XYZ file of C-alpha atoms in Angstrom:
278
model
C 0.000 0.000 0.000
C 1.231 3.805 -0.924
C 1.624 5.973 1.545
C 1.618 9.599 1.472
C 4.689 11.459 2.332
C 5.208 13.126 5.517
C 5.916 16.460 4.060
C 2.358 15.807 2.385
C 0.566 14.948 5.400
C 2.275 18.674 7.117
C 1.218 20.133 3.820
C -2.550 18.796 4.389
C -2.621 19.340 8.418
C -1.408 22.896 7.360
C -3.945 23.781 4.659
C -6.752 21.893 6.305
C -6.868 22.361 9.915
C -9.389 20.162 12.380
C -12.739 21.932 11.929
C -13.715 24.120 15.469
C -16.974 21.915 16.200
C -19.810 23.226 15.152
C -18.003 24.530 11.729
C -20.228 25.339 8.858
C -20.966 23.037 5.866
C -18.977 25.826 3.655
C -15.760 25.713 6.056
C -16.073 21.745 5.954
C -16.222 22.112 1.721
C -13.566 24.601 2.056
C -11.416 21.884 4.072
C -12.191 18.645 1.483
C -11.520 21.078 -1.186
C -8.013 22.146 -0.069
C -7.248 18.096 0.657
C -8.267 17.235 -2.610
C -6.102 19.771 -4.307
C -3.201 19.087 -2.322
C -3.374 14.998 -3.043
C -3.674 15.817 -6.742
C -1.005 18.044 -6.878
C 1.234 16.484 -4.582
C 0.764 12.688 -4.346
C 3.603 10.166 -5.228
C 1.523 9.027 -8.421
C -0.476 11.332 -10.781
C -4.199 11.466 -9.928
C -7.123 12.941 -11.320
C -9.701 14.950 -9.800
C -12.141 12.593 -10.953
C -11.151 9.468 -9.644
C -10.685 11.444 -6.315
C -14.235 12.813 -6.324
C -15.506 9.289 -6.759
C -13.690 7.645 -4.319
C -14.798 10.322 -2.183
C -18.430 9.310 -3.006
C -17.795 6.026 -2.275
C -16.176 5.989 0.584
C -18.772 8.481 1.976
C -21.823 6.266 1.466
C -19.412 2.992 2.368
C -19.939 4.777 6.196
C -23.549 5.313 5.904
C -24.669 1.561 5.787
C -23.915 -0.987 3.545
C -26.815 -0.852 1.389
C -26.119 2.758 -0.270
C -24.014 2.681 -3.319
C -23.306 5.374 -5.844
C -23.559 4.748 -9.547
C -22.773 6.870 -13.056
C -25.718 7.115 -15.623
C -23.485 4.617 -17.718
C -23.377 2.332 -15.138
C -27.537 2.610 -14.356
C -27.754 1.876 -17.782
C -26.393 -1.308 -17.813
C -27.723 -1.875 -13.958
C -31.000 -1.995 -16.006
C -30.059 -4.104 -18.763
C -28.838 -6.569 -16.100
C -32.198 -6.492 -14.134
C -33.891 -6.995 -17.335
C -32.121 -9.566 -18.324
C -30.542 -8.422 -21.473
C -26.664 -9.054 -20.533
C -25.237 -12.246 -20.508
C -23.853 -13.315 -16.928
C -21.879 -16.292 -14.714
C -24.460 -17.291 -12.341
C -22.546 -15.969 -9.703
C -23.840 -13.414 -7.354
C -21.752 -11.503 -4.952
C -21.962 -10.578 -1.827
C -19.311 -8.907 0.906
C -18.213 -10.439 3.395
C -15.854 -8.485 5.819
C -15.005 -6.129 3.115
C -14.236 -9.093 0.991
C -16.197 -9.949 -2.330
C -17.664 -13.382 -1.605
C -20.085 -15.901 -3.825
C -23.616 -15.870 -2.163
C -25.047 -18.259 -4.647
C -24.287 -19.919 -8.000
C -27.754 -20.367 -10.451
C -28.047 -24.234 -11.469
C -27.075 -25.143 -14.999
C -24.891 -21.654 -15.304
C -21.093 -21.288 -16.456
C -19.883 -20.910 -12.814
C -21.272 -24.431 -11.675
C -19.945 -25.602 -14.592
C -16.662 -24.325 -13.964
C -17.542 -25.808 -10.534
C -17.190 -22.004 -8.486
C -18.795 -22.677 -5.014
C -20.703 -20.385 -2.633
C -18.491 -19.101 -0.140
C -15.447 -18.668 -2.692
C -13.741 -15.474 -2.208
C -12.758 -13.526 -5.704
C -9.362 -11.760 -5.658
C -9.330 -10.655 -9.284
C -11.323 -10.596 -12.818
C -9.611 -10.184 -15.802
C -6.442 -9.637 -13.930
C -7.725 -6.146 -12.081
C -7.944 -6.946 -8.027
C -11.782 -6.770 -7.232
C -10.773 -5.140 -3.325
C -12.914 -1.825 -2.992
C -15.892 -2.530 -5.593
C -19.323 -2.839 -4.339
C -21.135 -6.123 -5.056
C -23.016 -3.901 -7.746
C -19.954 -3.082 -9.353
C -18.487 -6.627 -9.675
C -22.112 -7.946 -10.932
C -21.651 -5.302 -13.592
C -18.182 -6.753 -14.488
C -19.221 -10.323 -14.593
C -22.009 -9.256 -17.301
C -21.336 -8.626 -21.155
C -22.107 -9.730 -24.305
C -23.374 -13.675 -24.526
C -20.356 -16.109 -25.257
C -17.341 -13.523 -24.083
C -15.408 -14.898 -21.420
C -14.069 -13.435 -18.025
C -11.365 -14.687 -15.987
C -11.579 -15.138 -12.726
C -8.713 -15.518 -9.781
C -10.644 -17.245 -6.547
C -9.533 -18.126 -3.062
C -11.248 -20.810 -1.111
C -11.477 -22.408 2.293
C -9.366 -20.783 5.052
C -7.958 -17.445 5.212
C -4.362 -18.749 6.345
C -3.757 -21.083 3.897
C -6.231 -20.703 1.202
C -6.072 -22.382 -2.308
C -6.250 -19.950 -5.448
C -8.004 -20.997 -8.478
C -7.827 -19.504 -12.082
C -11.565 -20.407 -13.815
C -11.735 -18.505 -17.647
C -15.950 -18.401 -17.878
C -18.313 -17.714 -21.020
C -20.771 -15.732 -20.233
C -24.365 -17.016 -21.071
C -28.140 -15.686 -20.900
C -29.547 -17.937 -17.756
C -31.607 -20.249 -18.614
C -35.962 -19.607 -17.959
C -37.563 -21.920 -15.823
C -39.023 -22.447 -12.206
C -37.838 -20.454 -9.290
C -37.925 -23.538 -7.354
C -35.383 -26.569 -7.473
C -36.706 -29.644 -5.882
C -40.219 -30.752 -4.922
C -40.723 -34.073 -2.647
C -42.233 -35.365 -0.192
C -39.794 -36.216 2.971
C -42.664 -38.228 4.814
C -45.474 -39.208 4.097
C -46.629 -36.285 5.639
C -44.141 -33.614 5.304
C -43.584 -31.774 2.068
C -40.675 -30.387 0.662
C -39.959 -27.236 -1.391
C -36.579 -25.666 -1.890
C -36.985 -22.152 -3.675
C -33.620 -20.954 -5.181
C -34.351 -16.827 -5.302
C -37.624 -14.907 -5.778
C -37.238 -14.446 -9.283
C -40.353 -12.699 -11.289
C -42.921 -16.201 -10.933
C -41.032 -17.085 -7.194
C -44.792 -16.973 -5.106
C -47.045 -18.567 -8.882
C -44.100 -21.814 -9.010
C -44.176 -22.302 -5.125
C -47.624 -22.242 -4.984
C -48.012 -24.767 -7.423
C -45.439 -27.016 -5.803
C -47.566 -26.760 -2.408
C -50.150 -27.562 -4.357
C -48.745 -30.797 -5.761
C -47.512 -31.958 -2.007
C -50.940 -31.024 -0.501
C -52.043 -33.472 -3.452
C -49.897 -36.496 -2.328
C -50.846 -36.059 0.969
C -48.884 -33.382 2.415
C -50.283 -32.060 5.865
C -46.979 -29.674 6.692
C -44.685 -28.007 4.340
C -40.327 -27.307 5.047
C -39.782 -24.319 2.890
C -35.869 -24.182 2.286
C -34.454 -20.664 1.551
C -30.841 -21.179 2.492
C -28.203 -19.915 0.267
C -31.118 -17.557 -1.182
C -29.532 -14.597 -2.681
C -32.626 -12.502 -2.293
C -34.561 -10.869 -5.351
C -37.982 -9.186 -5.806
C -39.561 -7.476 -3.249
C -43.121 -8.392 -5.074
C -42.072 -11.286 -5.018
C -41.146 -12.124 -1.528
C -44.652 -10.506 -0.674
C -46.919 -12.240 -2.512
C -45.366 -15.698 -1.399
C -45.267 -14.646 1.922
C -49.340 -13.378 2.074
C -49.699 -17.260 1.278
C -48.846 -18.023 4.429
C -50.529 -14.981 6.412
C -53.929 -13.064 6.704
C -55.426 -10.707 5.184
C -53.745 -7.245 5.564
C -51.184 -8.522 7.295
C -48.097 -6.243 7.147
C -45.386 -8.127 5.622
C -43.002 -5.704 4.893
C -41.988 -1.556 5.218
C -39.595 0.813 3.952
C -38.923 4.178 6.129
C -36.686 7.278 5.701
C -36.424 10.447 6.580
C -39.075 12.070 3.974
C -42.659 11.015 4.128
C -42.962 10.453 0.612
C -40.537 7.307 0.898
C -42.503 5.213 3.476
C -44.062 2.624 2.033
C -46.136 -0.207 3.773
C -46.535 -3.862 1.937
C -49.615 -5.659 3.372
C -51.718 -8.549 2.229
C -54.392 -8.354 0.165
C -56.121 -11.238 1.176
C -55.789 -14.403 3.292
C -52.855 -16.891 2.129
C -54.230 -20.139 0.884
C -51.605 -21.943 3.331
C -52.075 -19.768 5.879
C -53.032 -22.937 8.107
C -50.609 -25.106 6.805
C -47.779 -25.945 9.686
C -44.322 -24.657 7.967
């Protein structure tokens, strides 16, 4: 890691002083303005003002929560091509972990399972450029592209002190359509099972027809297995949970500081399964 030198750091304690409290939002501008002209002019390597704005962004929502992220109209762009399917992808979806990028989940049938990429495996690199700093967003946006171009991947797996590296190359591939849910069986011959893999756009329509199957081959209570879930549609997760619950049953909320962004989900009507043991 670079360090600044110390004639630097004088040079910054000198121009930007520690703010009297109570300082005004201009004198705290004043302050990151006089920092970032300093590290441009002065750093070790040559720097621009726009990647220092940016990381500034970054790093400024990184210590808000780990949910806000900032992104460039470019990168929105293809945020929604992603959501709507239209880029090519892995399978693998990314989480972080400490800091670290990590594999939440890897989609059945896709080119990571093929390459044989686990959950849990930690990614150190794609296409050569270390992946340390990038938000989960930013990395999904890097595994996408056009269908049949290939990324390389560096990964590091099992433990931290004496890991093993792997180098997968994977083509990237449109996922293939089909059922949110990947197995459907009876464990007893009571007991139904349904595992439901993420709550893609028919998640609460495909599990309700596998309840409906168990119920049919005698199924009296239900195990509904969500592990290694990556998450997905809020709709989604709604309407498959209101088949379990009552009728305006609050199921979900979103709060902020403005008014205008609360937003209640509630049940329509009473779940169909909304007596069946889970």
């Amino acid at each position: 890691m670079k360090r600044l030198a110390p004639a630097l750091l004088a040079a910054l304690a000198g121009a930007a002083p520690l703010p009297a409290q109570g300082a005004s939002s201009y004198e705290e501008l004043q302050r990151f303005s006089a920092v970032l002209n300093h590290i441009r002019t002065s750093h070790a390597d040559s720097v621009t003002y726009n990647g220092l704005v940016r990381a500034a962004i970054d790093g400024m929502l990184r210590s808000l929560d780990p949910h806000s992220y900032f992104v460039s109209k470019e990168d929105y762009d293809r945020l929604s091509l992603l959501e709507r399917g239209e880029l090519a992808t892995t399978g693998i979806q990314v989480e972080l972990v400490d800091g670290e990028p990590s594999v939440l989940n890897v989609s059945r049938g896709s080119p990571a399972e093929k390459a044989g990429v686990q959950p849990s495996d930690r990614i150190l690199r794609l296409d050569g450029a270390p992946v340390a700093g990038l938000t989960a967003k930013a990395i999904a946006l890097k595994l996408a592209g056009e269908k049949g171009s290939r990324v390389r991947l560096l990964l590091e797996r099992g433990s931290r002190l004496d890991p093993d590296s792997l180098t997968l190359t994977l083509r990237r591939a449109f996922p293939r359509p089909g059922s949110s849910v990947d197995a459907v069986r009876m464990l007893t011959p009571s007991v139904g099972f349904v595992r439901l893999g993420e709550f893609g756009p028919d998640a609460a329509r495909d599990v309700r027809n596998a309840i409906r199957k168990l119920r049919g081959q005698g199924a009296t209570k239900l195990i509904l297995d969500l592990r290694g879930n990556p998450g997905g549609a809020v709709i989604e997760a709604v309407e498959l949970a209101a088949e379990f619950l009552p009728a305006n049953a609050l199921v979900f909320t979103t709060k902020g500081r403005r008014k205008a962004v609360n937003e209640e989900f509630r049940t329509k009507s009473a779940g169909d399964f909304r007596d069946l043991p889970l």
